[in-house]
Amino acid sequence: MITTMRVSMLASVALLAMAAGTPAQAQQANSMTFFVTSNGPGKGGDLGGLAGADAHCGKLAQAAGSTGKTWHAYLSTQGAGAVNARDRIGKGPWQNAKGVVVAKSVDDLHSDSNNITKQTNLSEKGEVINGRSEKPNRHDILTGSTADGRAFPAGEDRTCNNWTSSTSGAAMLGHHDREGLRDDAPSKSWNSSHPSRGPGGGCTQDDLKSTGGDGLMYCFAVN
């Protein structure tokens, strides 16, 4: 009888602890307005266009417990009707899953004063993404953007055919850990470091992995 009562009491304590933690976790998830995707769609540079990329951001955010927000991927497009990544992510400020502010505004995000680092570029789960010094290296993030968050001119592909190609082409990548092969601005750029490349054509999933990526994206809450 005593053993049964003790087990029952322990179970009740555990349930109370879980119930107490749930509101805090939900509040933390709902305060998140920025994250790096923990995974990509898995089709290399084919994200299903901007709409598919945005949907992926929203799906991951919802799975993490975030509700009531519209999420957009930080991506530019090229050619007719070109879109600038900086124009589609809202006004800010933005904070990660731990409540740390990464940028106060669009201009702040694209300035030297932003708080974009490996330790603040958390996934929707609040986890640190592997950087250049770790295996597997996942620091290459898809952006298709210039350093100031704008689209590249039409011509030389920097968006894997506007995020619809999983074979030929190239995507401009940023380094989420702000580290590269050299001590220069592109190597330390979070959004415009170098284009993808590889034997599969430049936009396959294996191509993205070969240079230190995994088809990940930056996601921002626009409201």
PDB file of C-alpha atoms in Angstrom:
ATOM      1  CA  MET A   1       0.000   0.000   0.000  1.00  0.00           C
ATOM      2  CA  ILE A   2       2.782   2.415   0.962  1.00  0.00           C
ATOM      3  CA  THR A   3       4.657   1.636  -2.266  1.00  0.00           C
ATOM      4  CA  THR A   4       1.525   2.215  -4.342  1.00  0.00           C
ATOM      5  CA  MET A   5       0.868   5.554  -2.617  1.00  0.00           C
ATOM      6  CA  ARG A   6       4.469   6.624  -3.143  1.00  0.00           C
ATOM      7  CA  VAL A   7       4.350   5.824  -6.866  1.00  0.00           C
ATOM      8  CA  SER A   8       1.080   7.725  -7.159  1.00  0.00           C
ATOM      9  CA  MET A   9       2.543  10.750  -5.375  1.00  0.00           C
ATOM     10  CA  LEU A  10       5.645  10.754  -7.587  1.00  0.00           C
ATOM     11  CA  ALA A  11       3.485  10.556 -10.689  1.00  0.00           C
ATOM     12  CA  SER A  12       1.415  13.502  -9.484  1.00  0.00           C
ATOM     13  CA  VAL A  13       4.543  15.564  -8.806  1.00  0.00           C
ATOM     14  CA  ALA A  14       5.854  14.783 -12.298  1.00  0.00           C
ATOM     15  CA  LEU A  15       2.565  15.818 -13.892  1.00  0.00           C
ATOM     16  CA  LEU A  16       2.534  19.068 -11.940  1.00  0.00           C
ATOM     17  CA  ALA A  17       6.110  19.806 -13.022  1.00  0.00           C
ATOM     18  CA  MET A  18       5.228  19.176 -16.645  1.00  0.00           C
ATOM     19  CA  ALA A  19       2.165  21.379 -16.394  1.00  0.00           C
ATOM     20  CA  ALA A  20       4.192  24.163 -14.784  1.00  0.00           C
ATOM     21  CA  GLY A  21       6.805  24.020 -17.518  1.00  0.00           C
ATOM     22  CA  THR A  22       4.430  23.990 -20.462  1.00  0.00           C
ATOM     23  CA  PRO A  23       3.250  27.636 -20.244  1.00  0.00           C
ATOM     24  CA  ALA A  24       6.839  28.872 -19.977  1.00  0.00           C
ATOM     25  CA  GLN A  25       7.901  26.835 -22.993  1.00  0.00           C
ATOM     26  CA  ALA A  26       4.908  28.028 -24.986  1.00  0.00           C
ATOM     27  CA  GLN A  27       5.613  31.643 -24.054  1.00  0.00           C
ATOM     28  CA  GLN A  28       9.240  31.266 -25.119  1.00  0.00           C
ATOM     29  CA  ALA A  29       8.227  29.754 -28.469  1.00  0.00           C
ATOM     30  CA  ASN A  30       5.712  32.528 -29.089  1.00  0.00           C
ATOM     31  CA  SER A  31       8.286  35.221 -28.345  1.00  0.00           C
ATOM     32  CA  MET A  32      10.640  33.785 -31.003  1.00  0.00           C
ATOM     33  CA  THR A  33      10.734  35.903 -34.149  1.00  0.00           C
ATOM     34  CA  PHE A  34      13.915  34.598 -35.788  1.00  0.00           C
ATOM     35  CA  PHE A  35      15.601  31.238 -36.297  1.00  0.00           C
ATOM     36  CA  VAL A  36      17.822  29.181 -38.557  1.00  0.00           C
ATOM     37  CA  THR A  37      15.990  26.137 -39.867  1.00  0.00           C
ATOM     38  CA  SER A  38      17.067  22.932 -38.140  1.00  0.00           C
ATOM     39  CA  ASN A  39      16.736  21.230 -41.522  1.00  0.00           C
ATOM     40  CA  GLY A  40      15.972  22.104 -45.119  1.00  0.00           C
ATOM     41  CA  PRO A  41      13.365  20.613 -47.464  1.00  0.00           C
ATOM     42  CA  GLY A  42      16.047  18.176 -48.633  1.00  0.00           C
ATOM     43  CA  LYS A  43      15.943  19.042 -52.337  1.00  0.00           C
ATOM     44  CA  GLY A  44      19.024  21.224 -52.508  1.00  0.00           C
ATOM     45  CA  GLY A  45      18.248  24.635 -53.999  1.00  0.00           C
ATOM     46  CA  ASP A  46      14.710  23.601 -54.935  1.00  0.00           C
ATOM     47  CA  LEU A  47      12.687  25.091 -52.102  1.00  0.00           C
ATOM     48  CA  GLY A  48       9.466  25.302 -54.036  1.00  0.00           C
ATOM     49  CA  GLY A  49      10.119  28.979 -54.736  1.00  0.00           C
ATOM     50  CA  LEU A  50       9.608  31.658 -52.109  1.00  0.00           C
ATOM     51  CA  ALA A  51       6.194  30.247 -51.223  1.00  0.00           C
ATOM     52  CA  GLY A  52       7.650  26.818 -50.501  1.00  0.00           C
ATOM     53  CA  ALA A  53      10.480  28.292 -48.429  1.00  0.00           C
ATOM     54  CA  ASP A  54       8.054  30.394 -46.389  1.00  0.00           C
ATOM     55  CA  ALA A  55       5.855  27.363 -45.804  1.00  0.00           C
ATOM     56  CA  HIS A  56       8.871  25.417 -44.552  1.00  0.00           C
ATOM     57  CA  CYS A  57       9.669  28.194 -42.068  1.00  0.00           C
ATOM     58  CA  GLY A  58       6.080  28.219 -40.866  1.00  0.00           C
ATOM     59  CA  LYS A  59       5.923  24.462 -40.502  1.00  0.00           C
ATOM     60  CA  LEU A  60       9.069  24.321 -38.360  1.00  0.00           C
ATOM     61  CA  ALA A  61       7.947  27.269 -36.227  1.00  0.00           C
ATOM     62  CA  GLN A  62       4.564  25.675 -35.585  1.00  0.00           C
ATOM     63  CA  ALA A  63       6.175  22.355 -34.660  1.00  0.00           C
ATOM     64  CA  ALA A  64       8.305  24.252 -32.135  1.00  0.00           C
ATOM     65  CA  GLY A  65       5.175  25.734 -30.540  1.00  0.00           C
ATOM     66  CA  SER A  66       5.074  29.147 -32.208  1.00  0.00           C
ATOM     67  CA  THR A  67       1.589  30.337 -33.134  1.00  0.00           C
ATOM     68  CA  GLY A  68      -0.059  33.445 -34.566  1.00  0.00           C
ATOM     69  CA  LYS A  69       2.883  34.584 -36.702  1.00  0.00           C
ATOM     70  CA  THR A  70       3.589  34.803 -40.419  1.00  0.00           C
ATOM     71  CA  TRP A  71       7.072  33.536 -41.279  1.00  0.00           C
ATOM     72  CA  HIS A  72       9.177  34.411 -44.310  1.00  0.00           C
ATOM     73  CA  ALA A  73      12.486  32.970 -45.405  1.00  0.00           C
ATOM     74  CA  TYR A  74      15.329  35.421 -45.877  1.00  0.00           C
ATOM     75  CA  LEU A  75      15.737  34.916 -49.624  1.00  0.00           C
ATOM     76  CA  SER A  76      16.085  37.123 -52.692  1.00  0.00           C
ATOM     77  CA  THR A  77      15.094  36.298 -56.267  1.00  0.00           C
ATOM     78  CA  GLN A  78      16.439  37.484 -59.625  1.00  0.00           C
ATOM     79  CA  GLY A  79      15.096  38.599 -63.007  1.00  0.00           C
ATOM     80  CA  ALA A  80      11.664  40.019 -63.743  1.00  0.00           C
ATOM     81  CA  GLY A  81       9.944  40.947 -60.494  1.00  0.00           C
ATOM     82  CA  ALA A  82      13.123  40.387 -58.470  1.00  0.00           C
ATOM     83  CA  VAL A  83      12.581  40.376 -54.712  1.00  0.00           C
ATOM     84  CA  ASN A  84      14.979  41.663 -52.050  1.00  0.00           C
ATOM     85  CA  ALA A  85      15.309  39.498 -48.947  1.00  0.00           C
ATOM     86  CA  ARG A  86      15.425  42.589 -46.729  1.00  0.00           C
ATOM     87  CA  ASP A  87      12.022  43.731 -48.020  1.00  0.00           C
ATOM     88  CA  ARG A  88      10.130  40.595 -47.051  1.00  0.00           C
ATOM     89  CA  ILE A  89      11.047  40.015 -43.393  1.00  0.00           C
ATOM     90  CA  GLY A  90       9.106  42.740 -41.569  1.00  0.00           C
ATOM     91  CA  LYS A  91      10.479  45.657 -39.576  1.00  0.00           C
ATOM     92  CA  GLY A  92      11.895  43.947 -36.480  1.00  0.00           C
ATOM     93  CA  PRO A  93      13.118  43.760 -33.828  1.00  0.00           C
ATOM     94  CA  TRP A  94      13.814  40.035 -33.966  1.00  0.00           C
ATOM     95  CA  GLN A  95      14.817  37.635 -31.234  1.00  0.00           C
ATOM     96  CA  ASN A  96      15.838  33.986 -31.167  1.00  0.00           C
ATOM     97  CA  ALA A  97      14.302  31.053 -29.297  1.00  0.00           C
ATOM     98  CA  LYS A  98      16.142  32.078 -26.113  1.00  0.00           C
ATOM     99  CA  GLY A  99      14.858  35.637 -26.222  1.00  0.00           C
ATOM    100  CA  VAL A 100      18.137  37.195 -27.376  1.00  0.00           C
ATOM    101  CA  VAL A 101      17.675  40.091 -29.806  1.00  0.00           C
ATOM    102  CA  VAL A 102      19.678  39.588 -33.008  1.00  0.00           C
ATOM    103  CA  ALA A 103      18.709  42.871 -34.695  1.00  0.00           C
ATOM    104  CA  LYS A 104      16.525  45.865 -33.891  1.00  0.00           C
ATOM    105  CA  SER A 105      15.557  46.778 -37.438  1.00  0.00           C
ATOM    106  CA  VAL A 106      16.259  45.994 -41.096  1.00  0.00           C
ATOM    107  CA  ASP A 107      19.059  48.555 -41.186  1.00  0.00           C
ATOM    108  CA  ASP A 108      20.520  47.208 -37.943  1.00  0.00           C
ATOM    109  CA  LEU A 109      20.389  43.663 -39.325  1.00  0.00           C
ATOM    110  CA  HIS A 110      22.489  44.728 -42.304  1.00  0.00           C
ATOM    111  CA  SER A 111      24.974  46.760 -40.286  1.00  0.00           C
ATOM    112  CA  ASP A 112      28.093  45.909 -38.325  1.00  0.00           C
ATOM    113  CA  SER A 113      26.154  46.391 -35.087  1.00  0.00           C
ATOM    114  CA  ASN A 114      23.861  43.383 -35.521  1.00  0.00           C
ATOM    115  CA  ASN A 115      24.003  40.527 -33.045  1.00  0.00           C
ATOM    116  CA  ILE A 116      24.264  37.746 -35.617  1.00  0.00           C
ATOM    117  CA  THR A 117      26.702  35.122 -34.313  1.00  0.00           C
ATOM    118  CA  LYS A 118      26.940  31.358 -34.144  1.00  0.00           C
ATOM    119  CA  GLN A 119      25.635  31.473 -30.579  1.00  0.00           C
ATOM    120  CA  THR A 120      22.619  33.631 -31.454  1.00  0.00           C
ATOM    121  CA  ASN A 121      21.780  31.938 -34.771  1.00  0.00           C
ATOM    122  CA  LEU A 122      19.739  29.269 -33.022  1.00  0.00           C
ATOM    123  CA  SER A 123      17.344  26.837 -34.642  1.00  0.00           C
ATOM    124  CA  GLU A 124      13.610  26.935 -33.953  1.00  0.00           C
ATOM    125  CA  LYS A 125      14.342  24.371 -31.246  1.00  0.00           C
ATOM    126  CA  GLY A 126      16.797  26.695 -29.525  1.00  0.00           C
ATOM    127  CA  GLU A 127      19.801  24.649 -30.643  1.00  0.00           C
ATOM    128  CA  VAL A 128      23.163  25.866 -31.931  1.00  0.00           C
ATOM    129  CA  ILE A 129      23.826  24.877 -35.550  1.00  0.00           C
ATOM    130  CA  ASN A 130      27.142  23.200 -36.376  1.00  0.00           C
ATOM    131  CA  GLY A 131      29.802  25.605 -37.594  1.00  0.00           C
ATOM    132  CA  ARG A 132      32.911  25.366 -39.741  1.00  0.00           C
ATOM    133  CA  SER A 133      34.995  23.680 -37.038  1.00  0.00           C
ATOM    134  CA  GLU A 134      32.457  20.892 -36.430  1.00  0.00           C
ATOM    135  CA  LYS A 135      31.330  17.788 -38.274  1.00  0.00           C
ATOM    136  CA  PRO A 136      29.198  17.857 -40.223  1.00  0.00           C
ATOM    137  CA  ASN A 137      29.780  21.501 -41.088  1.00  0.00           C
ATOM    138  CA  ARG A 138      26.402  23.194 -41.706  1.00  0.00           C
ATOM    139  CA  HIS A 139      27.369  26.852 -41.669  1.00  0.00           C
ATOM    140  CA  ASP A 140      26.363  27.692 -45.270  1.00  0.00           C
ATOM    141  CA  ILE A 141      22.892  29.287 -45.247  1.00  0.00           C
ATOM    142  CA  LEU A 142      20.869  29.894 -48.420  1.00  0.00           C
ATOM    143  CA  THR A 143      20.159  33.596 -49.054  1.00  0.00           C
ATOM    144  CA  GLY A 144      20.645  34.480 -52.738  1.00  0.00           C
ATOM    145  CA  SER A 145      21.413  37.977 -51.514  1.00  0.00           C
ATOM    146  CA  THR A 146      24.022  40.705 -51.538  1.00  0.00           C
ATOM    147  CA  ALA A 147      25.542  41.851 -48.255  1.00  0.00           C
ATOM    148  CA  ASP A 148      22.885  44.562 -47.912  1.00  0.00           C
ATOM    149  CA  GLY A 149      20.086  42.053 -48.431  1.00  0.00           C
ATOM    150  CA  ARG A 150      19.225  42.819 -52.024  1.00  0.00           C
ATOM    151  CA  ALA A 151      18.828  40.779 -55.194  1.00  0.00           C
ATOM    152  CA  PHE A 152      21.658  40.136 -57.606  1.00  0.00           C
ATOM    153  CA  PRO A 153      21.231  41.406 -61.183  1.00  0.00           C
ATOM    154  CA  ALA A 154      19.729  39.001 -63.693  1.00  0.00           C
ATOM    155  CA  GLY A 155      22.262  36.888 -65.533  1.00  0.00           C
ATOM    156  CA  GLU A 156      24.627  34.894 -63.366  1.00  0.00           C
ATOM    157  CA  ASP A 157      22.480  32.609 -61.217  1.00  0.00           C
ATOM    158  CA  ARG A 158      22.671  33.211 -57.458  1.00  0.00           C
ATOM    159  CA  THR A 159      19.306  31.749 -56.479  1.00  0.00           C
ATOM    160  CA  CYS A 160      19.225  28.239 -57.974  1.00  0.00           C
ATOM    161  CA  ASN A 161      16.777  29.479 -60.600  1.00  0.00           C
ATOM    162  CA  ASN A 162      14.726  31.384 -58.045  1.00  0.00           C
ATOM    163  CA  TRP A 163      14.721  28.436 -55.650  1.00  0.00           C
ATOM    164  CA  THR A 164      13.343  25.867 -58.081  1.00  0.00           C
ATOM    165  CA  SER A 165      16.496  23.999 -59.181  1.00  0.00           C
ATOM    166  CA  SER A 166      17.969  20.945 -57.501  1.00  0.00           C
ATOM    167  CA  THR A 167      20.542  20.427 -60.254  1.00  0.00           C
ATOM    168  CA  SER A 168      22.314  23.194 -62.182  1.00  0.00           C
ATOM    169  CA  GLY A 169      22.886  26.751 -61.005  1.00  0.00           C
ATOM    170  CA  ALA A 170      24.238  28.386 -57.878  1.00  0.00           C
ATOM    171  CA  ALA A 171      22.962  29.958 -54.686  1.00  0.00           C
ATOM    172  CA  MET A 172      24.629  32.735 -52.733  1.00  0.00           C
ATOM    173  CA  LEU A 173      25.351  31.498 -49.232  1.00  0.00           C
ATOM    174  CA  GLY A 174      26.048  33.169 -45.908  1.00  0.00           C
ATOM    175  CA  HIS A 175      28.124  31.856 -42.983  1.00  0.00           C
ATOM    176  CA  HIS A 176      25.966  31.643 -39.869  1.00  0.00           C
ATOM    177  CA  ASP A 177      29.060  31.284 -37.685  1.00  0.00           C
ATOM    178  CA  ARG A 178      30.810  34.262 -39.318  1.00  0.00           C
ATOM    179  CA  GLU A 179      33.853  32.109 -40.164  1.00  0.00           C
ATOM    180  CA  GLY A 180      35.492  31.173 -43.453  1.00  0.00           C
ATOM    181  CA  LEU A 181      38.754  30.316 -45.147  1.00  0.00           C
ATOM    182  CA  ARG A 182      40.083  33.862 -44.946  1.00  0.00           C
ATOM    183  CA  ASP A 183      40.040  36.829 -42.607  1.00  0.00           C
ATOM    184  CA  ASP A 184      37.953  39.022 -44.887  1.00  0.00           C
ATOM    185  CA  ALA A 185      34.438  40.458 -45.063  1.00  0.00           C
ATOM    186  CA  PRO A 186      32.903  37.794 -47.352  1.00  0.00           C
ATOM    187  CA  SER A 187      34.210  34.951 -45.178  1.00  0.00           C
ATOM    188  CA  LYS A 188      32.641  36.580 -42.115  1.00  0.00           C
ATOM    189  CA  SER A 189      29.390  37.512 -43.829  1.00  0.00           C
ATOM    190  CA  TRP A 190      26.218  35.988 -42.401  1.00  0.00           C
ATOM    191  CA  ASN A 191      24.301  36.489 -45.649  1.00  0.00           C
ATOM    192  CA  SER A 192      26.652  36.857 -48.646  1.00  0.00           C
ATOM    193  CA  SER A 193      29.843  34.816 -48.454  1.00  0.00           C
ATOM    194  CA  HIS A 194      30.168  32.684 -51.610  1.00  0.00           C
ATOM    195  CA  PRO A 195      28.050  30.878 -54.223  1.00  0.00           C
ATOM    196  CA  SER A 196      27.357  27.167 -54.049  1.00  0.00           C
ATOM    197  CA  ARG A 197      29.167  24.815 -56.407  1.00  0.00           C
ATOM    198  CA  GLY A 198      29.702  21.123 -56.966  1.00  0.00           C
ATOM    199  CA  PRO A 199      29.800  18.228 -59.404  1.00  0.00           C
ATOM    200  CA  GLY A 200      26.032  17.847 -59.425  1.00  0.00           C
ATOM    201  CA  GLY A 201      25.574  21.255 -61.020  1.00  0.00           C
ATOM    202  CA  GLY A 202      25.731  23.537 -57.975  1.00  0.00           C
ATOM    203  CA  CYS A 203      22.229  23.185 -56.563  1.00  0.00           C
ATOM    204  CA  THR A 204      21.919  19.538 -55.525  1.00  0.00           C
ATOM    205  CA  GLN A 205      21.686  18.609 -51.861  1.00  0.00           C
ATOM    206  CA  ASP A 206      25.096  16.941 -52.107  1.00  0.00           C
ATOM    207  CA  ASP A 207      26.547  20.083 -53.696  1.00  0.00           C
ATOM    208  CA  LEU A 208      25.333  22.174 -50.775  1.00  0.00           C
ATOM    209  CA  LYS A 209      26.791  19.718 -48.294  1.00  0.00           C
ATOM    210  CA  SER A 210      30.133  19.570 -50.102  1.00  0.00           C
ATOM    211  CA  THR A 211      30.939  23.209 -49.312  1.00  0.00           C
ATOM    212  CA  GLY A 212      29.724  23.114 -45.719  1.00  0.00           C
ATOM    213  CA  GLY A 213      25.960  23.454 -45.867  1.00  0.00           C
ATOM    214  CA  ASP A 214      22.718  21.520 -45.665  1.00  0.00           C
ATOM    215  CA  GLY A 215      20.112  23.640 -47.417  1.00  0.00           C
ATOM    216  CA  LEU A 216      19.302  25.671 -44.289  1.00  0.00           C
ATOM    217  CA  MET A 217      17.605  29.091 -44.268  1.00  0.00           C
ATOM    218  CA  TYR A 218      17.083  32.098 -42.029  1.00  0.00           C
ATOM    219  CA  CYS A 219      13.446  32.610 -41.027  1.00  0.00           C
ATOM    220  CA  PHE A 220      11.911  35.860 -39.750  1.00  0.00           C
ATOM    221  CA  ALA A 221       8.485  36.626 -38.326  1.00  0.00           C
ATOM    222  CA  VAL A 222       7.035  39.477 -40.359  1.00  0.00           C
ATOM    223  CA  ASN A 223       4.373  40.435 -37.807  1.00  0.00           C
TER     224      ASN A 223
END
